[in-house]
Amino acid sequence: MHEVPFNRPFVSGFESKHLSEAIELKHFAGDGPATARATDLIRAVSQVPHALLTTSCTHALEMSSLLLDLGPEDEVIVPDFTFVSTANAVALRGAKVVFADIREDTFCLDERLLDDVWTTRTRAVFTVHYGGVGSEPERLAAWCSERGVVLVEDNAHGFGAAWNGKPLGSFGLMSTVSFHETKNLQCGEGGALLTTSDEVLGRAEIVREKGTNRSRFFRGLVDKYTWVGLGSSFLPSELLAAFLLGQLEAIDDIQTRRHAVWDAYRQGLADWASDRGVRMQAVPALAQHPAHLFALLMPSPADQRGLIEHCRMQSVGATFHYQPLSLSPAGQRFGTAAPDGCPVSKAVAERIVRLPLWPGMSEQDVDHVLSVVSAWEPRRSPLNG
Ligand SMILES: *Cc1c(COP(=O)(O)O)cnc(C)c1O
């Protein structure tokens, strides 16, 4: 049977040349020439003045929490529907995670609910651009600056995407990117921390280098390096940076391929979806999305299970997504939510289905997914007709 997995990592072909160069140079630790070149491309794509490669987006988020000097007195607003790392980074510093619900249309943090969860202890909002669709970043940034709250963008999905022409990741004081194997550009495990602030960059270099001023030493700005603050080991090896460089150089090709799949799904499933009460993630007119994922919202939880199983029977890797963090064991321990919880997040978690989307998909793969999904009908129980 024709098999279409949910994801298959893409290799551009440029990676091995950069890997060989790094091996020949015998520079294996971080912050060598490949890191510098990859960093320049990340800054150019994001139009943010400063970027540091990290070992993961998770670590970049942890760096953000360290750089904000979060502590037990502080609260950070986080969308309830996101990967655990967004919240974990806050909880690791002993600060309280405050879960806010998401929008029904884009599945991003609902910026209209921020006033409900704000307190005098609110230090930051960690927003997530779900699927790389901007989480109303202009309104978020305006709300944050009015309240004296820091905006951090978990931009794991949205590298290369934009809102109203301005790249995602350039709206907050800091933003984070993921280069995990499942993201648009990948080096297996990797990420980046971006910041618009010179001052934050200076401290971020220290946090990333085990709390030392080693980066300044290498630039000849101090004559020896020493322990100057809290930090850890957040910089990736040159081998990973070299691989990533080969992906960054292919970003246009990768994005064209992803958009072709996304557009085919959008067009091919429009009538099927509207006839069956299935919704698609909304993309607001101001959002330039990166075709990171293709999400359907099924009419009911039974239909979510039904479609995923129907696809599985025909070797199509469709899947659900995040579980609401406020209802998770750790979320209950480290976080709070508004008294009526996050009902939209719960409903989306129970009804969302994501379809296979990766750059190497052939037209036959896409057609197969379309025909399998189109053949699905909601199962009506005899009781509700
Ligand atoms: C993937 C992901 C992360 C974590 O990325 P890693 O690079 O694997 O640490 C964080 N936040 C979101 C929203 C993600 O999708």
Coordinates of C-alpha atoms and ligand atoms in Angstrom, one line a residue:
M1 CA 0.0 0.0 0.0
H2 CA 1.1 3.6 -0.7
E3 CA 2.6 4.8 2.6
V4 CA 2.8 8.5 3.5
P5 CA 4.4 9.1 6.9
F6 CA 3.5 12.2 9.0
N7 CA 7.0 13.6 8.7
R8 CA 10.2 12.7 6.9
P9 CA 13.3 14.9 7.5
F10 CA 14.5 16.7 4.4
V11 CA 18.2 16.9 3.3
S12 CA 19.0 19.6 0.8
G13 CA 22.3 18.1 -0.4
F14 CA 24.4 21.1 0.7
E15 CA 24.9 19.8 4.2
S16 CA 27.7 17.3 3.5
K17 CA 30.0 19.9 1.8
H18 CA 29.8 22.1 5.0
L19 CA 30.2 19.1 7.3
S20 CA 33.4 18.0 5.4
E21 CA 34.7 21.5 5.6
A22 CA 34.2 21.6 9.3
I23 CA 35.9 18.3 9.7
E24 CA 38.9 19.4 7.6
L25 CA 39.2 22.6 9.7
K26 CA 39.2 20.5 12.9
H27 CA 37.0 23.0 14.6
F28 CA 34.4 20.8 16.3
A29 CA 33.3 22.9 19.4
G30 CA 30.8 25.7 19.0
D31 CA 31.2 29.3 17.6
G32 CA 33.5 28.5 14.7
P33 CA 33.1 29.7 11.0
A34 CA 30.0 27.6 10.3
T35 CA 28.2 29.0 13.3
A36 CA 29.0 32.5 12.2
R37 CA 27.7 31.9 8.7
A38 CA 24.5 30.2 9.9
T39 CA 23.9 33.0 12.4
D40 CA 24.2 35.6 9.7
L41 CA 21.6 33.9 7.6
I42 CA 19.2 33.6 10.7
R43 CA 19.6 37.3 11.3
A44 CA 18.9 38.1 7.7
V45 CA 15.8 36.0 7.5
S46 CA 14.4 37.3 10.8
Q47 CA 15.6 40.9 10.4
V48 CA 16.7 40.8 14.0
P49 CA 20.1 42.4 14.8
H50 CA 21.3 39.6 17.1
A51 CA 21.1 35.8 17.1
L52 CA 22.9 33.0 18.9
L53 CA 22.7 29.4 17.9
T54 CA 21.6 27.1 20.7
T55 CA 21.3 23.4 21.3
S56 CA 17.5 23.6 21.0
C57 CA 14.5 25.9 21.1
T58 CA 13.9 24.5 24.6
H59 CA 17.3 25.8 25.7
A60 CA 16.7 29.1 24.0
L61 CA 13.5 29.5 26.0
E62 CA 15.4 28.6 29.2
M63 CA 18.0 31.2 28.3
S64 CA 15.1 33.7 28.0
S65 CA 13.9 32.9 31.5
L66 CA 17.4 33.3 32.9
L67 CA 17.9 36.6 31.0
L68 CA 14.7 37.9 32.5
D69 CA 15.9 36.8 35.9
L70 CA 12.5 35.2 36.6
G71 CA 12.0 34.0 40.1
P72 CA 9.2 32.8 42.5
E73 CA 7.7 36.2 42.8
D74 CA 7.0 36.4 39.0
E75 CA 4.2 35.3 36.7
V76 CA 4.5 34.6 33.0
I77 CA 1.5 34.3 30.6
V78 CA 1.7 31.3 28.3
P79 CA -0.8 29.8 25.8
D80 CA -2.5 26.7 27.1
F81 CA -2.1 25.0 23.8
T82 CA 1.7 24.7 23.2
F83 CA 4.6 22.4 23.6
V84 CA 5.8 21.8 27.1
S85 CA 9.0 23.7 26.7
T86 CA 7.3 27.1 26.6
A87 CA 6.0 26.5 30.1
N88 CA 8.9 24.4 31.4
A89 CA 11.3 27.3 30.9
V90 CA 9.2 29.5 33.2
A91 CA 8.7 26.7 35.8
L92 CA 12.4 25.9 35.9
R93 CA 13.1 29.4 37.4
G94 CA 10.4 28.9 40.0
A95 CA 8.1 31.4 38.4
K96 CA 4.4 30.8 38.1
V97 CA 3.0 29.8 34.7
V98 CA -0.3 31.5 33.9
F99 CA -2.2 29.7 31.2
A100 CA -4.3 31.7 28.8
D101 CA -6.7 30.3 26.3
I102 CA -6.3 30.3 22.5
R103 CA -8.3 31.8 19.7
E104 CA -10.8 29.6 17.9
D105 CA -9.7 30.7 14.5
T106 CA -5.8 30.6 14.6
F107 CA -5.3 28.4 17.7
C108 CA -2.8 31.1 18.9
L109 CA -2.8 32.8 22.3
D110 CA -6.0 34.9 22.5
E111 CA -4.7 38.4 23.1
R112 CA -8.2 39.6 24.1
L113 CA -7.9 37.5 27.3
L114 CA -4.6 39.0 28.6
D115 CA -6.3 41.6 30.8
D116 CA -8.2 38.8 32.6
V117 CA -5.0 37.0 33.6
W118 CA -2.7 40.0 34.2
T119 CA -1.6 40.8 37.8
T120 CA 1.0 43.1 39.2
R121 CA 3.4 40.1 39.2
T122 CA 3.1 39.5 35.4
R123 CA 6.6 39.9 34.0
A124 CA 6.4 38.5 30.6
V125 CA 4.2 36.9 27.9
F126 CA 5.7 33.9 26.1
T127 CA 3.6 33.7 22.9
V128 CA 3.6 31.0 20.3
H129 CA 2.9 31.5 16.6
Y130 CA 1.0 28.2 16.1
G131 CA 1.9 26.7 12.8
G132 CA 3.8 29.9 12.1
V133 CA 0.6 31.9 11.9
G134 CA 1.3 35.1 13.7
S135 CA -0.4 35.4 17.2
E136 CA -1.5 39.0 16.6
P137 CA 2.1 40.1 17.3
E138 CA 1.3 43.9 16.8
R139 CA -1.5 43.9 19.3
L140 CA 0.5 41.7 21.7
A141 CA 3.5 44.0 21.5
A142 CA 1.4 47.0 22.1
W143 CA -0.4 45.4 25.1
C144 CA 3.0 44.4 26.6
S145 CA 4.6 47.8 26.3
E146 CA 1.5 49.5 27.8
R147 CA 1.7 47.1 30.8
G148 CA 5.5 47.1 31.1
V149 CA 5.6 43.4 30.4
V150 CA 8.3 41.7 28.2
L151 CA 7.2 39.9 25.1
V152 CA 9.1 36.7 24.2
E153 CA 8.1 34.9 21.0
D154 CA 8.4 31.1 20.9
N155 CA 8.8 31.0 17.2
A156 CA 9.6 27.3 16.9
H157 CA 7.1 27.0 14.0
G158 CA 7.5 30.4 12.3
F159 CA 11.0 30.9 11.1
G160 CA 10.8 32.8 7.8
A161 CA 7.1 33.7 8.4
A162 CA 5.9 37.3 8.8
W163 CA 3.0 39.4 10.0
N164 CA 2.1 42.5 8.0
G165 CA 5.4 42.1 6.2
K166 CA 7.5 42.1 9.4
P167 CA 9.2 38.7 10.3
L168 CA 7.9 36.7 13.2
G169 CA 10.6 36.7 15.9
S170 CA 11.2 40.4 15.5
F171 CA 8.3 41.7 17.6
G172 CA 9.5 40.6 21.1
L173 CA 12.6 41.6 23.1
M174 CA 13.6 38.0 22.5
S175 CA 12.5 35.2 20.3
T176 CA 13.4 31.5 20.0
V177 CA 13.6 29.2 16.9
S178 CA 13.7 25.4 16.7
F179 CA 15.8 23.4 14.3
H180 CA 14.5 20.1 15.5
E181 CA 14.1 17.4 12.9
T182 CA 10.3 18.0 12.8
K183 CA 10.6 21.8 12.0
N184 CA 10.8 23.5 8.7
L185 CA 14.7 23.8 8.8
Q186 CA 16.5 21.2 10.8
C187 CA 19.8 19.9 12.1
G188 CA 18.4 17.1 14.2
E189 CA 18.4 19.0 17.4
G190 CA 19.1 22.7 17.4
G191 CA 17.7 26.2 17.9
A192 CA 18.5 29.9 18.2
L193 CA 17.9 32.8 20.5
L194 CA 17.3 36.2 18.9
T195 CA 17.1 39.6 20.5
T196 CA 16.7 43.1 19.3
S197 CA 18.7 44.4 22.3
D198 CA 22.5 44.9 22.5
E199 CA 22.3 44.7 26.3
V200 CA 20.4 41.4 26.2
L201 CA 22.9 40.0 23.7
G202 CA 25.9 40.8 26.0
R203 CA 24.3 38.9 28.9
A204 CA 23.0 36.1 26.6
E205 CA 26.6 35.4 25.4
I206 CA 27.5 34.8 29.1
V207 CA 24.5 32.6 29.9
R208 CA 25.3 30.5 26.8
E209 CA 29.0 30.1 27.7
K210 CA 28.5 28.5 31.2
G211 CA 28.2 31.9 32.9
T212 CA 31.6 33.0 31.7
N213 CA 32.8 36.0 29.6
R214 CA 34.5 33.6 27.2
S215 CA 32.9 35.3 24.1
R216 CA 34.4 38.6 25.1
F217 CA 37.8 37.0 25.7
F218 CA 37.8 35.5 22.1
R219 CA 37.0 38.9 20.7
G220 CA 40.0 40.3 22.6
L221 CA 37.9 42.5 24.8
V222 CA 39.2 41.0 28.1
D223 CA 42.6 39.4 28.7
K224 CA 41.3 36.3 30.5
Y225 CA 37.9 34.9 31.1
T226 CA 36.1 34.0 34.3
W227 CA 32.8 33.1 35.9
V228 CA 30.7 36.2 35.9
G229 CA 27.1 34.9 36.3
L230 CA 24.6 32.1 35.9
G231 CA 24.8 30.1 32.8
S232 CA 25.0 26.7 31.2
S233 CA 26.2 25.0 28.0
F234 CA 23.8 26.1 25.3
L235 CA 26.0 26.3 22.3
P236 CA 25.9 23.6 19.6
S237 CA 28.9 22.0 18.0
E238 CA 30.2 23.3 14.6
L239 CA 29.1 20.0 13.1
L240 CA 25.5 20.8 13.8
A241 CA 26.0 24.4 12.6
A242 CA 27.6 23.1 9.4
F243 CA 24.6 20.9 8.7
L244 CA 22.2 23.7 9.5
L245 CA 24.0 26.0 7.1
G246 CA 23.2 23.5 4.3
Q247 CA 19.5 23.9 5.3
L248 CA 19.5 27.6 5.6
E249 CA 21.0 27.9 2.1
A250 CA 18.0 25.9 0.8
I251 CA 15.3 27.8 2.6
D252 CA 13.6 29.0 -0.6
D253 CA 13.5 25.5 -2.1
I254 CA 12.2 24.0 1.2
Q255 CA 9.5 26.6 1.6
T256 CA 8.4 26.3 -2.0
R257 CA 8.0 22.6 -1.5
R258 CA 6.1 23.0 1.7
H259 CA 3.7 25.6 0.3
A260 CA 2.9 23.4 -2.7
V261 CA 1.7 20.7 -0.3
W262 CA -0.2 23.1 2.0
D263 CA -1.9 24.8 -1.0
A264 CA -2.9 21.5 -2.5
Y265 CA -4.5 20.4 0.8
R266 CA -6.3 23.7 1.2
Q267 CA -7.8 23.6 -2.3
G268 CA -8.4 19.9 -2.5
L269 CA -10.2 19.6 0.9
A270 CA -12.2 22.9 0.9
D271 CA -15.5 21.4 -0.4
W272 CA -15.1 18.2 1.5
A273 CA -14.5 20.2 4.7
S274 CA -17.3 22.6 4.5
D275 CA -19.8 19.8 3.6
R276 CA -18.8 17.9 6.8
G277 CA -18.5 20.7 9.3
V278 CA -14.7 20.4 9.3
R279 CA -12.7 23.6 9.8
M280 CA -9.2 24.5 8.8
Q281 CA -6.8 26.7 10.8
A282 CA -7.5 30.3 9.8
V283 CA -4.8 32.4 8.3
P284 CA -5.6 36.1 8.8
A285 CA -5.0 38.4 5.9
L286 CA -1.9 40.0 7.7
A287 CA -0.3 36.6 8.2
Q288 CA 2.4 35.3 5.9
H289 CA 2.6 31.7 7.1
P290 CA 5.5 29.2 6.5
A291 CA 3.4 26.1 5.7
H292 CA 4.7 24.5 8.9
L293 CA 1.6 22.3 9.5
F294 CA -1.8 21.6 8.1
A295 CA -4.5 21.4 10.7
L296 CA -8.1 20.3 10.4
L297 CA -10.6 20.9 13.2
M298 CA -13.1 18.0 13.3
P299 CA -16.7 18.4 14.4
S300 CA -16.2 16.2 17.4
P301 CA -13.6 14.2 19.4
A302 CA -15.0 11.0 18.0
D303 CA -14.4 12.4 14.5
Q304 CA -10.8 13.2 15.5
R305 CA -10.2 9.6 16.5
G306 CA -12.2 8.4 13.5
L307 CA -10.2 10.3 10.9
I308 CA -6.8 9.4 12.4
E309 CA -7.8 5.7 12.5
H310 CA -9.2 5.9 9.0
C311 CA -5.9 7.4 7.8
R312 CA -3.8 4.9 9.7
M313 CA -5.7 2.0 8.1
Q314 CA -4.5 3.3 4.7
S315 CA -0.9 4.1 5.8
V316 CA -1.4 7.8 6.0
G317 CA 0.3 9.3 9.1
A318 CA -2.3 11.8 10.4
T319 CA -2.1 12.8 14.0
F320 CA -3.4 15.0 16.9
H321 CA -1.3 17.7 18.6
Y322 CA -0.7 19.2 22.1
Q323 CA -2.7 18.3 25.2
P324 CA -3.9 21.3 27.2
L325 CA -1.0 22.2 29.6
S326 CA -3.3 23.5 32.3
L327 CA -4.8 20.1 32.7
S328 CA -1.5 18.2 32.7
P329 CA 0.0 17.0 36.0
A330 CA 2.9 19.4 35.8
G331 CA 0.7 22.3 34.6
Q332 CA -1.5 21.8 37.7
R333 CA 1.6 21.9 39.9
F334 CA 3.4 24.9 38.3
G335 CA 0.6 26.9 36.8
T336 CA -2.8 28.5 37.1
A337 CA -5.5 29.4 34.7
A338 CA -8.5 31.7 34.7
P339 CA -11.3 30.2 36.9
D340 CA -13.2 28.8 33.9
G341 CA -10.1 27.2 32.5
C342 CA -9.1 27.2 28.8
P343 CA -12.1 25.7 27.0
V344 CA -11.0 26.5 23.5
S345 CA -7.6 24.9 24.1
K346 CA -9.4 21.7 25.4
A347 CA -11.8 21.6 22.4
V348 CA -9.0 22.1 19.9
A349 CA -6.8 19.5 21.5
E350 CA -9.7 17.0 21.3
R351 CA -10.6 17.7 17.7
I352 CA -7.5 18.7 15.8
V353 CA -5.9 16.5 13.1
R354 CA -2.7 17.3 11.4
L355 CA -1.9 15.8 7.9
P356 CA 1.5 14.8 6.6
L357 CA 3.6 17.8 5.4
W358 CA 7.2 17.6 4.5
P359 CA 9.3 19.0 1.6
G360 CA 10.1 15.6 -0.1
M361 CA 6.4 14.7 -0.6
S362 CA 5.7 13.8 -4.2
E363 CA 2.5 14.7 -6.1
Q364 CA 1.4 11.1 -5.7
D365 CA 1.9 11.3 -2.0
V366 CA -0.2 14.5 -1.8
D367 CA -2.9 13.0 -4.1
H368 CA -3.0 9.8 -1.9
V369 CA -3.5 11.9 1.2
L370 CA -6.3 13.9 -0.5
S371 CA -8.1 10.8 -1.7
V372 CA -7.9 9.0 1.7
V373 CA -9.0 12.0 3.7
S374 CA -11.8 12.9 1.2
A375 CA -13.2 9.3 1.5
W376 CA -13.7 9.8 5.2
E377 CA -17.3 10.3 6.4
P378 CA -18.3 11.1 10.0
R379 CA -19.7 8.0 11.6
R380 CA -23.2 8.7 12.9
S381 CA -24.4 6.7 15.8
P382 CA -28.0 5.3 15.5
L383 CA -29.0 7.5 18.4
N384 CA -28.2 10.9 16.8
G385 CA -29.3 9.8 13.4
Ligands
LIG1 C1 9.3 22.1 18.8 C2 8.9 23.1 19.8 C3 9.7 23.5 20.9 C4 10.9 22.8 21.3 O1 11.9 22.8 20.3 P1 13.2 22.0 20.5 O2 14.2 22.6 19.5 O3 12.9 20.5 20.2 O4 13.7 22.1 21.9 C5 9.2 24.6 21.6 N1 8.1 25.2 21.4 C6 7.3 24.8 20.4 C7 6.0 25.6 20.1 C8 7.6 23.8 19.5 O5 6.8 23.4 18.6

